[in-house]
Amino acid sequence: MSRKNKQPSPCNEQDLKRKCPETGSPVIIAISAKLVFTEQNMSPGPAFSFVKALKAVNAELREHYPESQELFKVILIDDNRSDELNKSIKKHRLITCDIISGEDLINKLKENNTHLYLSGSEEMVKEALKNEIAAAVMKTPEKMAEVSESELHIAFDGDAVLFSNESESVYASEGLEAFYKNEREKVNDPMKEGPFKGFLEVLLKLQRKLHDNCPIRTYLVTSRGGGCPGFRALNTLRDWGLEIDEAFCLGGSNKGPKLETIRPHVFFDDQDSHIKDALKFGIVGCHFDGSNLAGRM
């Protein structure tokens, strides 16, 4: 299924600023510095290509909106390598980054209205999620697949990621037949939002500014099948006023081969097995435990 963004997404006035920033507000992405440059020799880490792609999108936005501050802004988290990091950023001509320490980090992320936090620490990711900040542990493939330098490709799982884990909970507690029954009965009922819905919103807001020439591509890669479970996922996005570029309902098939075709810079999923499958195909997987998020977001 392929879907193009056409309609603007209305912002709920009660949404947090980080989920739906005012005109001119940057999209804040906080990343552990060692994911961009390794601690051993400052060589590119798993987030390097992602950060490089953010710069490509910013260049396109600046060309069309030179006065706007509605751009990607990267915050690197590091306690003792600021000079080395600044040198490496200049050497590789990456996006300009602010560098902050990890002390009292969650409060700093909240103060900066952070839209996405990527870390190597499961504990910090759990703390961020508790504070309603989209966050994930970035995993490194043994050999990373080549990805675009001129476009930004981001892939999301559905349940517990863009959506709440309410349907996943039915499957876990009552089995597959109960899950199918639940989705048939609720196919037109939108699911509650998951922790990454807000990040998708701001991506689409930037995407719409650049119309058909936008270098941002978004993907839904879900284990849901193409019947009522798949339709409910798409109906939920439509109810939110959001459209995704391409949606793949794999019906339980391995996600790795499809991700290899998409070549996303990052792929978000709450299931460790899906992340491991992505890593086998050279895709940078971003994992978090979504089991305790039902009804929270």
mmCIF file of C-alpha atoms in Angstrom, residues 3-5 53 57 150-156 200 203-204 206-208 213-220 243-247 262-266:
data_model
loop_
_atom_site.group_PDB
_atom_site.id
_atom_site.type_symbol
_atom_site.label_atom_id
_atom_site.label_comp_id
_atom_site.label_asym_id
_atom_site.label_seq_id
_atom_site.Cartn_x
_atom_site.Cartn_y
_atom_site.Cartn_z
ATOM 1 C CA ARG A 3 -0.096 6.613 0.353
ATOM 2 C CA LYS A 4 0.904 10.210 -0.449
ATOM 3 C CA ASN A 5 0.547 13.107 1.976
ATOM 4 C CA ALA A 53 20.306 13.017 6.272
ATOM 5 C CA VAL A 57 16.532 18.029 4.744
ATOM 6 C CA SER A 150 19.972 13.217 0.054
ATOM 7 C CA GLU A 151 16.739 11.834 1.544
ATOM 8 C CA LEU A 152 15.605 10.943 5.067
ATOM 9 C CA HIS A 153 13.818 7.588 5.322
ATOM 10 C CA ILE A 154 12.140 6.687 8.629
ATOM 11 C CA ALA A 155 10.185 3.474 9.248
ATOM 12 C CA PHE A 156 7.784 2.804 12.114
ATOM 13 C CA LEU A 200 5.475 11.363 12.972
ATOM 14 C CA LEU A 203 7.914 14.904 10.308
ATOM 15 C CA LEU A 204 4.767 15.317 8.241
ATOM 16 C CA LEU A 206 8.035 19.514 7.611
ATOM 17 C CA GLN A 207 7.144 17.210 4.735
ATOM 18 C CA ARG A 208 4.140 19.296 3.755
ATOM 19 C CA ASN A 213 9.889 17.547 -3.710
ATOM 20 C CA CYS A 214 10.246 16.658 -0.046
ATOM 21 C CA PRO A 215 13.294 14.533 0.837
ATOM 22 C CA ILE A 216 11.483 13.025 3.850
ATOM 23 C CA ARG A 217 9.915 9.589 3.347
ATOM 24 C CA THR A 218 7.867 7.848 6.048
ATOM 25 C CA TYR A 219 6.921 4.172 6.225
ATOM 26 C CA LEU A 220 4.644 1.965 8.305
ATOM 27 C CA GLU A 243 -0.951 10.012 6.060
ATOM 28 C CA ILE A 244 2.193 7.988 5.628
ATOM 29 C CA ASP A 245 4.070 7.620 2.346
ATOM 30 C CA GLU A 246 3.956 3.830 2.228
ATOM 31 C CA ALA A 247 2.315 1.250 4.462
ATOM 32 C CA ILE A 262 13.169 0.635 1.987
ATOM 33 C CA ARG A 263 16.644 1.290 3.415
ATOM 34 C CA PRO A 264 15.469 3.511 6.303
ATOM 35 C CA HIS A 265 18.022 5.469 8.312
ATOM 36 C CA VAL A 266 16.184 4.316 11.440
#
